[in-house]
mmCIF file of C-alpha atoms and ligand atoms in Angstrom:
data_model
loop_
_atom_site.group_PDB
_atom_site.id
_atom_site.type_symbol
_atom_site.label_atom_id
_atom_site.label_comp_id
_atom_site.label_asym_id
_atom_site.label_seq_id
_atom_site.Cartn_x
_atom_site.Cartn_y
_atom_site.Cartn_z
ATOM 1 C CA MET X 671 11.647 -19.998 -9.570
ATOM 2 C CA THR X 672 14.811 -18.382 -10.905
ATOM 3 C CA GLU X 673 16.414 -15.102 -9.906
ATOM 4 C CA LEU X 674 18.485 -12.865 -12.150
ATOM 5 C CA ASP X 675 19.885 -9.564 -10.857
ATOM 6 C CA GLY X 676 17.369 -9.593 -8.020
ATOM 7 C CA VAL X 677 14.371 -10.180 -10.323
ATOM 8 C CA LEU X 678 12.310 -13.327 -9.749
ATOM 9 C CA GLN X 679 10.818 -15.375 -12.547
ATOM 10 C CA TYR X 680 8.344 -18.227 -12.131
ATOM 11 C CA GLU X 681 9.015 -21.473 -14.004
ATOM 12 C CA THR X 682 6.628 -24.271 -14.965
ATOM 13 C CA GLU X 683 7.458 -26.263 -11.833
ATOM 14 C CA ASP X 684 6.144 -23.350 -9.779
ATOM 15 C CA LEU X 685 2.638 -24.406 -10.774
ATOM 16 C CA SER X 686 2.931 -26.723 -7.759
ATOM 17 C CA ARG X 687 2.491 -23.563 -5.640
ATOM 18 C CA ILE X 688 -1.211 -23.751 -6.500
ATOM 19 C CA PRO X 689 -2.748 -25.605 -3.567
ATOM 20 C CA PRO X 690 -5.054 -28.588 -4.168
ATOM 21 C CA ARG X 691 -8.725 -27.953 -3.361
ATOM 22 C CA ARG X 692 -9.283 -28.887 0.242
ATOM 23 C CA GLN X 693 -11.463 -31.891 1.028
ATOM 24 C CA GLY X 694 -14.515 -30.694 2.938
ATOM 25 C CA ALA X 695 -14.260 -27.190 1.521
ATOM 26 C CA ASN X 696 -17.416 -25.227 0.829
ATOM 27 C CA LYS X 697 -17.764 -22.231 -1.479
ATOM 28 C CA GLY X 698 -17.131 -19.916 1.449
ATOM 29 C CA SER X 699 -13.713 -21.510 1.881
ATOM 30 C CA TYR X 700 -12.614 -19.976 -1.408
ATOM 31 C CA GLY X 701 -13.326 -16.329 -1.059
ATOM 32 C CA GLN X 702 -15.872 -13.785 -2.196
ATOM 33 C CA VAL X 703 -14.767 -11.707 -5.170
ATOM 34 C CA LEU X 704 -16.449 -8.389 -5.913
ATOM 35 C CA ILE X 705 -15.942 -7.159 -9.467
ATOM 36 C CA ILE X 706 -16.841 -3.504 -9.926
ATOM 37 C CA ALA X 707 -16.789 -3.285 -13.669
ATOM 38 C CA GLY X 708 -18.653 -2.652 -16.891
ATOM 39 C CA SER X 709 -20.703 0.154 -18.368
ATOM 40 C CA VAL X 710 -23.274 0.379 -21.126
ATOM 41 C CA GLY X 711 -21.526 -1.164 -24.141
ATOM 42 C CA MET X 712 -18.746 -2.748 -22.081
ATOM 43 C CA SER X 713 -20.434 -5.510 -20.109
ATOM 44 C CA GLY X 714 -17.849 -7.878 -21.565
ATOM 45 C CA ALA X 715 -15.057 -6.573 -19.366
ATOM 46 C CA ALA X 716 -17.057 -7.482 -16.238
ATOM 47 C CA TYR X 717 -17.901 -10.894 -17.671
ATOM 48 C CA LEU X 718 -14.274 -11.683 -18.507
ATOM 49 C CA SER X 719 -12.953 -10.709 -15.087
ATOM 50 C CA ALA X 720 -15.668 -12.692 -13.303
ATOM 51 C CA LEU X 721 -15.233 -15.732 -15.539
ATOM 52 C CA ALA X 722 -11.482 -15.738 -14.905
ATOM 53 C CA ALA X 723 -11.955 -15.479 -11.131
ATOM 54 C CA TYR X 724 -14.255 -18.515 -11.165
ATOM 55 C CA ARG X 725 -12.023 -20.471 -13.556
ATOM 56 C CA THR X 726 -9.047 -19.836 -11.263
ATOM 57 C CA GLY X 727 -10.907 -21.198 -8.252
ATOM 58 C CA ALA X 728 -12.821 -18.431 -6.476
ATOM 59 C CA GLY X 729 -15.787 -19.776 -4.503
ATOM 60 C CA LEU X 730 -18.224 -16.937 -5.116
ATOM 61 C CA VAL X 731 -18.112 -14.038 -7.543
ATOM 62 C CA ARG X 732 -20.368 -11.002 -7.535
ATOM 63 C CA ILE X 733 -20.416 -8.317 -10.223
ATOM 64 C CA LEU X 734 -21.401 -4.741 -9.381
ATOM 65 C CA THR X 735 -22.361 -3.036 -12.627
ATOM 66 C CA PRO X 736 -24.945 -0.647 -14.134
ATOM 67 C CA GLU X 737 -28.488 -2.057 -14.072
ATOM 68 C CA ALA X 738 -28.486 -2.041 -17.897
ATOM 69 C CA ASN X 739 -25.943 -4.894 -17.856
ATOM 70 C CA ARG X 740 -27.892 -7.182 -15.521
ATOM 71 C CA SER X 741 -29.675 -9.364 -18.089
ATOM 72 C CA ILE X 742 -26.749 -9.946 -20.388
ATOM 73 C CA LEU X 743 -24.409 -10.847 -17.531
ATOM 74 C CA GLN X 744 -26.929 -13.169 -15.897
ATOM 75 C CA ILE X 745 -27.316 -15.000 -19.184
ATOM 76 C CA GLN X 746 -23.602 -15.095 -19.977
ATOM 77 C CA LEU X 747 -22.463 -16.141 -16.516
ATOM 78 C CA PRO X 748 -25.344 -17.408 -14.369
ATOM 79 C CA GLU X 749 -22.847 -18.565 -11.746
ATOM 80 C CA ALA X 750 -22.136 -14.935 -10.868
ATOM 81 C CA ILE X 751 -24.335 -12.901 -8.541
ATOM 82 C CA ILE X 752 -25.269 -9.546 -10.019
ATOM 83 C CA SER X 753 -25.632 -6.388 -7.953
ATOM 84 C CA SER X 754 -26.434 -3.246 -9.851
ATOM 85 C CA TYR X 755 -26.702 0.518 -9.628
ATOM 86 C CA HIS X 756 -28.283 3.263 -11.649
ATOM 87 C CA PRO X 757 -25.316 5.468 -12.583
ATOM 88 C CA GLU X 758 -27.154 8.688 -11.718
ATOM 89 C CA ASP X 759 -27.778 7.410 -8.169
ATOM 90 C CA ILE X 760 -24.052 7.517 -7.413
ATOM 91 C CA THR X 761 -24.122 11.297 -7.452
ATOM 92 C CA GLU X 762 -27.814 11.952 -6.740
ATOM 93 C CA LYS X 763 -28.700 9.396 -4.030
ATOM 94 C CA ARG X 764 -25.493 9.415 -2.054
ATOM 95 C CA ASP X 765 -26.811 7.827 1.159
ATOM 96 C CA SER X 766 -28.364 4.759 -0.415
ATOM 97 C CA TRP X 767 -25.429 4.302 -2.807
ATOM 98 C CA MET X 768 -22.866 4.477 0.013
ATOM 99 C CA LYS X 769 -24.919 2.036 2.093
ATOM 100 C CA GLN X 770 -24.986 -0.423 -0.796
ATOM 101 C CA LEU X 771 -21.273 -0.013 -1.477
ATOM 102 C CA THR X 772 -20.258 -0.322 2.172
ATOM 103 C CA GLU X 773 -22.260 -3.539 2.568
ATOM 104 C CA LEU X 774 -20.687 -5.002 -0.553
ATOM 105 C CA MET X 775 -17.189 -4.087 0.580
ATOM 106 C CA GLU X 776 -17.837 -5.782 3.918
ATOM 107 C CA TRP X 777 -18.984 -8.892 2.030
ATOM 108 C CA SER X 778 -15.854 -9.091 -0.129
ATOM 109 C CA SER X 779 -12.552 -10.847 0.418
ATOM 110 C CA VAL X 780 -10.986 -9.187 -2.634
ATOM 111 C CA VAL X 781 -12.194 -6.489 -5.033
ATOM 112 C CA VAL X 782 -11.498 -5.748 -8.712
ATOM 113 C CA LEU X 783 -12.123 -2.149 -9.784
ATOM 114 C CA GLY X 784 -12.053 -0.733 -13.273
ATOM 115 C CA PRO X 785 -12.494 -3.031 -16.267
ATOM 116 C CA GLY X 786 -14.910 -1.464 -18.734
ATOM 117 C CA LEU X 787 -16.130 1.252 -16.342
ATOM 118 C CA GLY X 788 -15.845 3.831 -19.102
ATOM 119 C CA ARG X 789 -15.190 7.539 -18.625
ATOM 120 C CA ALA X 790 -18.645 8.988 -17.908
ATOM 121 C CA GLY X 791 -18.909 11.653 -15.199
ATOM 122 C CA TYR X 792 -20.225 9.341 -12.456
ATOM 123 C CA VAL X 793 -17.161 7.076 -12.743
ATOM 124 C CA LYS X 794 -15.008 9.562 -10.830
ATOM 125 C CA SER X 795 -17.356 9.405 -7.818
ATOM 126 C CA LEU X 796 -17.601 5.641 -8.097
ATOM 127 C CA VAL X 797 -13.830 5.196 -8.126
ATOM 128 C CA GLU X 798 -13.297 7.643 -5.249
ATOM 129 C CA ASP X 799 -15.975 5.935 -3.156
ATOM 130 C CA VAL X 800 -14.444 2.509 -3.740
ATOM 131 C CA LEU X 801 -10.886 3.627 -2.988
ATOM 132 C CA GLN X 802 -12.091 5.212 0.244
ATOM 133 C CA THR X 803 -14.103 2.237 1.479
ATOM 134 C CA ALA X 804 -11.724 -0.575 0.451
ATOM 135 C CA PHE X 805 -10.075 -2.460 3.280
ATOM 136 C CA VAL X 806 -9.480 -5.795 1.537
ATOM 137 C CA PRO X 807 -7.046 -6.270 -1.379
ATOM 138 C CA LEU X 808 -8.108 -4.076 -4.298
ATOM 139 C CA ILE X 809 -6.996 -4.773 -7.866
ATOM 140 C CA VAL X 810 -7.250 -1.541 -9.866
ATOM 141 C CA ASP X 811 -7.231 -1.743 -13.665
ATOM 142 C CA ALA X 812 -8.293 0.046 -16.843
ATOM 143 C CA ASP X 813 -10.703 2.948 -16.228
ATOM 144 C CA GLY X 814 -10.053 2.760 -12.497
ATOM 145 C CA LEU X 815 -6.471 3.701 -13.361
ATOM 146 C CA ASN X 816 -7.500 6.263 -15.965
ATOM 147 C CA THR X 817 -9.675 8.008 -13.388
ATOM 148 C CA ILE X 818 -6.820 8.134 -10.880
ATOM 149 C CA ALA X 819 -4.573 9.542 -13.613
ATOM 150 C CA GLU X 820 -7.122 12.276 -14.318
ATOM 151 C CA TYR X 821 -7.625 13.107 -10.614
ATOM 152 C CA PRO X 822 -4.200 12.568 -8.998
ATOM 153 C CA TYR X 823 -5.458 13.421 -5.488
ATOM 154 C CA LEU X 824 -7.078 9.968 -5.539
ATOM 155 C CA THR X 825 -3.613 8.470 -4.947
ATOM 156 C CA GLY X 826 -4.065 9.818 -1.407
ATOM 157 C CA PHE X 827 -6.457 6.919 -0.762
ATOM 158 C CA TYR X 828 -3.910 4.238 -1.701
ATOM 159 C CA THR X 829 -3.101 1.549 0.857
ATOM 160 C CA GLU X 830 -0.578 -1.283 0.758
ATOM 161 C CA ASN X 831 -3.474 -3.620 -0.130
ATOM 162 C CA PHE X 832 -3.778 -2.084 -3.591
ATOM 163 C CA ILE X 833 -2.508 -3.846 -6.717
ATOM 164 C CA LEU X 834 -2.387 -1.665 -9.830
ATOM 165 C CA THR X 835 -2.246 -3.388 -13.231
ATOM 166 C CA PRO X 836 -1.557 -0.679 -15.835
ATOM 167 C CA HIS X 837 -0.532 -1.310 -19.428
ATOM 168 C CA ILE X 838 2.096 1.046 -20.760
ATOM 169 C CA ARG X 839 -0.325 3.743 -21.909
ATOM 170 C CA GLU X 840 -2.183 3.675 -18.600
ATOM 171 C CA MET X 841 1.170 3.924 -16.782
ATOM 172 C CA SER X 842 2.069 6.896 -18.960
ATOM 173 C CA ARG X 843 -1.209 8.565 -17.944
ATOM 174 C CA LEU X 844 -0.543 7.785 -14.256
ATOM 175 C CA THR X 845 3.025 9.071 -14.211
ATOM 176 C CA GLY X 846 3.106 11.658 -16.994
ATOM 177 C CA LYS X 847 6.142 9.878 -18.425
ATOM 178 C CA PRO X 848 6.443 9.058 -22.136
ATOM 179 C CA GLU X 849 5.595 5.476 -23.144
ATOM 180 C CA GLU X 850 9.050 5.011 -24.730
ATOM 181 C CA GLU X 851 10.770 5.817 -21.426
ATOM 182 C CA LEU X 852 8.523 3.409 -19.502
ATOM 183 C CA LEU X 853 9.041 0.609 -22.006
ATOM 184 C CA CYS X 854 12.779 1.189 -22.043
ATOM 185 C CA ASP X 855 13.096 0.419 -18.315
ATOM 186 C CA SER X 856 9.772 -0.999 -17.186
ATOM 187 C CA LEU X 857 11.294 -2.517 -14.051
ATOM 188 C CA ARG X 858 12.467 0.869 -12.887
ATOM 189 C CA ALA X 859 9.110 2.459 -13.724
ATOM 190 C CA ALA X 860 7.171 -0.121 -11.698
ATOM 191 C CA THR X 861 9.644 0.072 -8.815
ATOM 192 C CA GLU X 862 9.514 3.866 -8.671
ATOM 193 C CA TYR X 863 5.736 3.821 -8.664
ATOM 194 C CA ARG X 864 5.687 1.224 -5.878
ATOM 195 C CA ASP X 865 8.214 3.174 -3.828
ATOM 196 C CA THR X 866 6.408 6.486 -4.317
ATOM 197 C CA TYR X 867 2.908 5.289 -3.503
ATOM 198 C CA GLY X 868 3.324 2.110 -1.421
ATOM 199 C CA VAL X 869 1.210 -0.102 -3.701
ATOM 200 C CA SER X 870 2.054 -3.199 -5.730
ATOM 201 C CA CYS X 871 2.466 -2.364 -9.402
ATOM 202 C CA CYS X 872 2.103 -4.878 -12.237
ATOM 203 C CA LEU X 873 3.235 -2.999 -15.347
ATOM 204 C CA LYS X 874 1.926 -5.007 -18.295
ATOM 205 C CA SER X 875 3.647 -5.475 -21.628
ATOM 206 C CA GLU X 876 5.209 -8.324 -23.604
ATOM 207 C CA HIS X 877 7.346 -9.000 -20.517
ATOM 208 C CA SER X 878 5.316 -7.657 -17.621
ATOM 209 C CA VAL X 879 7.121 -6.614 -14.451
ATOM 210 C CA ILE X 880 5.742 -6.651 -10.933
ATOM 211 C CA ALA X 881 7.084 -4.487 -8.105
ATOM 212 C CA ALA X 882 5.464 -5.908 -4.983
ATOM 213 C CA VAL X 883 4.946 -3.982 -1.746
ATOM 214 C CA ASP X 884 6.964 -6.626 0.097
ATOM 215 C CA GLY X 885 10.015 -5.452 -1.904
ATOM 216 C CA LYS X 886 10.147 -8.367 -4.343
ATOM 217 C CA LEU X 887 10.520 -7.821 -8.078
ATOM 218 C CA TYR X 888 9.238 -10.220 -10.703
ATOM 219 C CA ARG X 889 9.342 -10.478 -14.470
ATOM 220 C CA THR X 890 6.868 -12.507 -16.550
ATOM 221 C CA VAL X 891 8.102 -14.134 -19.745
ATOM 222 C CA SER X 892 5.424 -16.818 -20.054
ATOM 223 C CA GLY X 893 3.191 -14.748 -22.353
ATOM 224 C CA THR X 894 2.507 -14.827 -26.058
ATOM 225 C CA PRO X 895 1.294 -12.313 -28.641
ATOM 226 C CA ALA X 896 -1.968 -14.273 -28.543
ATOM 227 C CA LEU X 897 -2.624 -12.162 -25.421
ATOM 228 C CA ALA X 898 -2.594 -9.004 -27.538
ATOM 229 C CA LYS X 899 -6.373 -9.128 -27.832
ATOM 230 C CA ALA X 900 -9.196 -7.068 -26.356
ATOM 231 C CA GLY X 901 -10.164 -8.237 -22.912
ATOM 232 C CA SER X 902 -7.048 -10.184 -22.002
ATOM 233 C CA GLY X 903 -6.158 -7.635 -19.304
ATOM 234 C CA ASP X 904 -9.673 -7.975 -17.887
ATOM 235 C CA VAL X 905 -9.019 -11.719 -17.606
ATOM 236 C CA LEU X 906 -5.781 -11.041 -15.708
ATOM 237 C CA THR X 907 -7.649 -9.131 -12.989
ATOM 238 C CA GLY X 908 -9.910 -12.128 -12.377
ATOM 239 C CA ILE X 909 -6.970 -14.540 -12.274
ATOM 240 C CA ILE X 910 -5.217 -12.424 -9.630
ATOM 241 C CA ALA X 911 -8.399 -12.237 -7.541
ATOM 242 C CA GLY X 912 -8.908 -15.994 -7.922
ATOM 243 C CA LEU X 913 -5.368 -16.782 -6.775
ATOM 244 C CA TYR X 914 -5.855 -14.602 -3.713
ATOM 245 C CA CYS X 915 -8.958 -16.681 -2.946
ATOM 246 C CA LEU X 916 -6.843 -19.849 -3.166
ATOM 247 C CA GLY X 917 -4.714 -18.478 -0.345
ATOM 248 C CA MET X 918 -1.872 -16.604 -1.997
ATOM 249 C CA GLU X 919 -0.793 -13.364 -0.380
ATOM 250 C CA GLU X 920 -1.886 -10.444 -2.579
ATOM 251 C CA SER X 921 1.361 -9.385 -4.210
ATOM 252 C CA GLU X 922 2.326 -13.011 -4.840
ATOM 253 C CA ALA X 923 -1.104 -13.434 -6.449
ATOM 254 C CA ALA X 924 -0.302 -10.505 -8.753
ATOM 255 C CA ALA X 925 3.049 -11.913 -9.853
ATOM 256 C CA PHE X 926 1.919 -15.518 -10.089
ATOM 257 C CA GLY X 927 -1.278 -14.381 -11.813
ATOM 258 C CA SER X 928 0.709 -12.670 -14.525
ATOM 259 C CA PHE X 929 2.720 -15.886 -15.002
ATOM 260 C CA LEU X 930 -0.392 -18.083 -15.096
ATOM 261 C CA HIS X 931 -2.121 -15.668 -17.508
ATOM 262 C CA GLY X 932 0.810 -16.075 -19.891
ATOM 263 C CA LEU X 933 0.633 -19.887 -19.732
ATOM 264 C CA ALA X 934 -3.136 -19.803 -20.245
ATOM 265 C CA GLY X 935 -2.648 -17.615 -23.316
ATOM 266 C CA ARG X 936 -0.227 -20.177 -24.708
ATOM 267 C CA ARG X 937 -2.598 -23.036 -23.997
ATOM 268 C CA ALA X 938 -5.462 -21.195 -25.687
ATOM 269 C CA ALA X 939 -3.231 -20.435 -28.693
ATOM 270 C CA GLU X 940 -2.403 -24.144 -29.090
ATOM 271 C CA ARG X 941 -6.090 -24.709 -29.669
ATOM 272 C CA CYS X 942 -7.185 -21.601 -31.549
ATOM 273 C CA SER X 943 -3.899 -20.264 -33.032
ATOM 274 C CA ALA X 944 -2.154 -17.154 -31.803
ATOM 275 C CA HIS X 945 -4.326 -15.049 -34.073
ATOM 276 C CA GLY X 946 -7.657 -16.612 -33.171
ATOM 277 C CA VAL X 947 -7.710 -16.637 -29.360
ATOM 278 C CA LEU X 948 -10.630 -14.901 -27.649
ATOM 279 C CA ALA X 949 -10.141 -13.424 -24.197
ATOM 280 C CA ARG X 950 -12.719 -15.791 -22.727
ATOM 281 C CA GLU X 951 -10.648 -18.697 -24.045
ATOM 282 C CA ILE X 952 -7.678 -17.445 -22.010
ATOM 283 C CA ALA X 953 -9.861 -17.692 -18.903
ATOM 284 C CA ASP X 954 -11.117 -21.112 -19.965
ATOM 285 C CA ALA X 955 -7.523 -22.305 -20.430
ATOM 286 C CA VAL X 956 -6.564 -21.545 -16.815
ATOM 287 C CA PRO X 957 -7.973 -24.851 -15.475
ATOM 288 C CA GLU X 958 -6.247 -26.723 -18.281
ATOM 289 C CA VAL X 959 -2.908 -25.287 -17.186
ATOM 290 C CA MET X 960 -3.736 -26.097 -13.572
ATOM 291 C CA ARG X 961 -4.540 -29.727 -14.353
ATOM 292 C CA ALA X 962 -0.825 -30.381 -14.686
ATOM 293 C CA VAL X 963 -0.514 -29.805 -10.934
ATOM 294 C CA PRO X 964 -0.635 -33.014 -8.855
ATOM 295 C CA GLY X 965 -3.829 -33.295 -6.820
ATOM 296 C CA ILE X 966 -5.743 -30.669 -8.773
ATOM 297 C CA SER X 967 -7.372 -32.834 -11.437
ATOM 298 C CA ILE X 968 -9.657 -34.692 -9.019
HETATM 299 N N1 NPW C 1189 -15.479 -6.268 -24.236
HETATM 300 C C1 NPW C 1189 -15.218 -5.279 -23.364
HETATM 301 O O1 NPW C 1189 -16.073 -4.874 -22.576
HETATM 302 C C2 NPW C 1189 -13.859 -4.700 -23.360
HETATM 303 C C3 NPW C 1189 -13.605 -3.577 -22.582
HETATM 304 N N2 NPW C 1189 -12.387 -3.031 -22.491
HETATM 305 C C4 NPW C 1189 -12.284 -1.832 -21.683
HETATM 306 O O2 NPW C 1189 -12.081 -0.743 -22.536
HETATM 307 C C5 NPW C 1189 -11.602 0.341 -21.759
HETATM 308 C C6 NPW C 1189 -10.466 0.999 -22.493
HETATM 309 O O3 NPW C 1189 -9.292 0.161 -22.405
HETATM 310 P P1 NPW C 1189 -8.160 0.160 -23.473
HETATM 311 O O4 NPW C 1189 -6.973 -0.461 -22.821
HETATM 312 O O5 NPW C 1189 -8.607 -0.505 -24.720
HETATM 313 O O6 NPW C 1189 -7.936 1.689 -23.853
HETATM 314 P P2 NPW C 1189 -6.717 2.639 -23.633
HETATM 315 O O7 NPW C 1189 -6.373 2.794 -22.186
HETATM 316 O O8 NPW C 1189 -6.969 3.873 -24.398
HETATM 317 O O9 NPW C 1189 -5.485 1.845 -24.292
HETATM 318 C C7 NPW C 1189 -5.543 1.392 -25.618
HETATM 319 C C8 NPW C 1189 -4.224 1.615 -26.308
HETATM 320 O O10 NPW C 1189 -3.129 1.629 -25.397
HETATM 321 C C9 NPW C 1189 -1.987 1.108 -26.035
HETATM 322 N N3 NPW C 1189 -1.486 -0.028 -25.293
HETATM 323 C C10 NPW C 1189 -2.164 -0.986 -24.691
HETATM 324 N N4 NPW C 1189 -1.381 -1.899 -24.145
HETATM 325 C C11 NPW C 1189 -0.163 -1.507 -24.388
HETATM 326 C C12 NPW C 1189 1.079 -2.059 -24.081
HETATM 327 N N5 NPW C 1189 1.187 -3.187 -23.363
HETATM 328 N N6 NPW C 1189 2.164 -1.410 -24.501
HETATM 329 C C13 NPW C 1189 2.021 -0.258 -25.196
HETATM 330 N N7 NPW C 1189 0.843 0.311 -25.508
HETATM 331 C C14 NPW C 1189 -0.230 -0.319 -25.123
HETATM 332 C C15 NPW C 1189 -2.404 0.691 -27.417
HETATM 333 O O11 NPW C 1189 -2.164 1.776 -28.287
HETATM 334 P P3 NPW C 1189 -1.400 1.643 -29.714
HETATM 335 O O12 NPW C 1189 -0.221 0.764 -29.442
HETATM 336 O O13 NPW C 1189 -2.383 1.044 -30.625
HETATM 337 O O14 NPW C 1189 -1.058 3.041 -30.052
HETATM 338 C C16 NPW C 1189 -3.888 0.506 -27.256
HETATM 339 O O15 NPW C 1189 -4.585 0.626 -28.474
HETATM 340 C C17 NPW C 1189 -11.165 -0.267 -20.411
HETATM 341 O O16 NPW C 1189 -12.142 -0.002 -19.434
HETATM 342 C C18 NPW C 1189 -11.142 -1.740 -20.696
HETATM 343 O O17 NPW C 1189 -11.375 -2.525 -19.543
HETATM 344 C C19 NPW C 1189 -11.218 -3.612 -23.125
HETATM 345 O O18 NPW C 1189 -10.613 -4.417 -22.152
HETATM 346 C C20 NPW C 1189 -11.603 -4.417 -24.353
HETATM 347 C C21 NPW C 1189 -12.771 -5.352 -24.146
HETATM 348 N N1 ADP C 1190 2.806 -9.474 -27.251
HETATM 349 C C1 ADP C 1190 2.500 -9.843 -26.005
HETATM 350 N N2 ADP C 1190 3.252 -10.768 -25.383
HETATM 351 C C2 ADP C 1190 2.945 -11.140 -24.117
HETATM 352 N N3 ADP C 1190 1.908 -10.650 -23.410
HETATM 353 C C3 ADP C 1190 1.138 -9.724 -23.974
HETATM 354 C C4 ADP C 1190 1.387 -9.269 -25.301
HETATM 355 N N4 ADP C 1190 0.436 -8.339 -25.597
HETATM 356 C C5 ADP C 1190 -0.358 -8.227 -24.529
HETATM 357 N N5 ADP C 1190 0.055 -9.045 -23.543
HETATM 358 C C6 ADP C 1190 -0.543 -9.189 -22.220
HETATM 359 O O1 ADP C 1190 -1.965 -9.139 -22.374
HETATM 360 C C7 ADP C 1190 -2.562 -8.294 -21.383
HETATM 361 C C8 ADP C 1190 -3.236 -7.103 -22.060
HETATM 362 O O2 ADP C 1190 -3.821 -6.275 -21.090
HETATM 363 P P1 ADP C 1190 -4.610 -4.941 -21.470
HETATM 364 O O3 ADP C 1190 -3.815 -4.140 -22.439
HETATM 365 O O4 ADP C 1190 -5.017 -4.317 -20.199
HETATM 366 O O5 ADP C 1190 -5.867 -5.547 -22.246
HETATM 367 P P2 ADP C 1190 -7.424 -5.162 -22.267
HETATM 368 O O6 ADP C 1190 -7.541 -3.720 -21.820
HETATM 369 O O7 ADP C 1190 -7.861 -5.340 -23.679
HETATM 370 O O8 ADP C 1190 -8.117 -6.097 -21.350
HETATM 371 C C9 ADP C 1190 -1.428 -7.910 -20.450
HETATM 372 O O9 ADP C 1190 -1.349 -8.828 -19.383
HETATM 373 C C10 ADP C 1190 -0.172 -8.018 -21.320
HETATM 374 O O10 ADP C 1190 0.987 -8.301 -20.573
#
């Protein structure tokens, strides 16, 4: 790891921070990831996040998504457990929905909220309910962030366990600041957000920056324009959740996840060209990057 002006940057040798899989481990040794994602027409976002969590090393991944997505997700990723809801039940059958959600939150070691949720009316209640019931690390992305931007009082539910992963436009919606200003000094933007709200902030761009709640600042330069492809941010959420399951502390998982995501994008581009990479291939490249780490290939 190098440090320049107080900003940390992971290097290839830092891959050795990924622990080898413990002899005698069982799937429960490697965490239970809950991915609250997807909507009708955007099941892919849930799939990509879940795939990436498994590819990074999570022991058990469950997707909570609208019932309409159940079949496609079970076929695409049979390794994932599917829990589902009928969107109208979130507002119309509050007791049973809250019971289901509370049980799932108790089950989870880490939660991803937001990829592909969409912007339908029920999503506001869903996001509020999750923010209120979360007590394990919560990675908030995409429409989770857009909902918070639309209803700023939701920031009142933030805890230090939250990791926000906005791209520049999402950050602009969250802060009301112009994209040009955020891009111009992304480190300052992420730091100010962290200091204002007490959450870790991974502000994504060509060179993503991470302002962690423990005070550390990181910059990621491992990426490639191959990552400029639909779904690559969804993959990042799963990588961060997976690293937490391997034992990294949550804000380290965010920073290291961003680094690993960049390397996986490069590895996928070697095979498919920078133009041709699919988001799922970024997830599939994570184990290939990890194989360089002593003790991980067996
Ligand atoms: N298969 C699926 O299910 C998929 C589902 N998905 C789900 O779709 C939902 C909507 O998410 P979203 O990010 O596409 O929409 P939105 O917030 O309007 O931003 C889009 C615009 O923002 C900009 N922009 C982005 N990054 C930037 C950057 N780094 N720096 C600067 N600008 C940046 C850029 O604008 P442009 O530069 O073109 O003007 C871009 O066109 C969400 O739930 C997500 O999970 C997707 O993941 C795809 C696969
Ligand atoms: N040109 C680029 N160079 C490096 N990384 C990039 C580039 N373009 C996008 N990325 C990375 O790809 C990811 C895109 O995330 P996001 O915009 O949320 O995608 P999506 O919503 O389609 O899943 C981010 O981690 C971002 O840092």
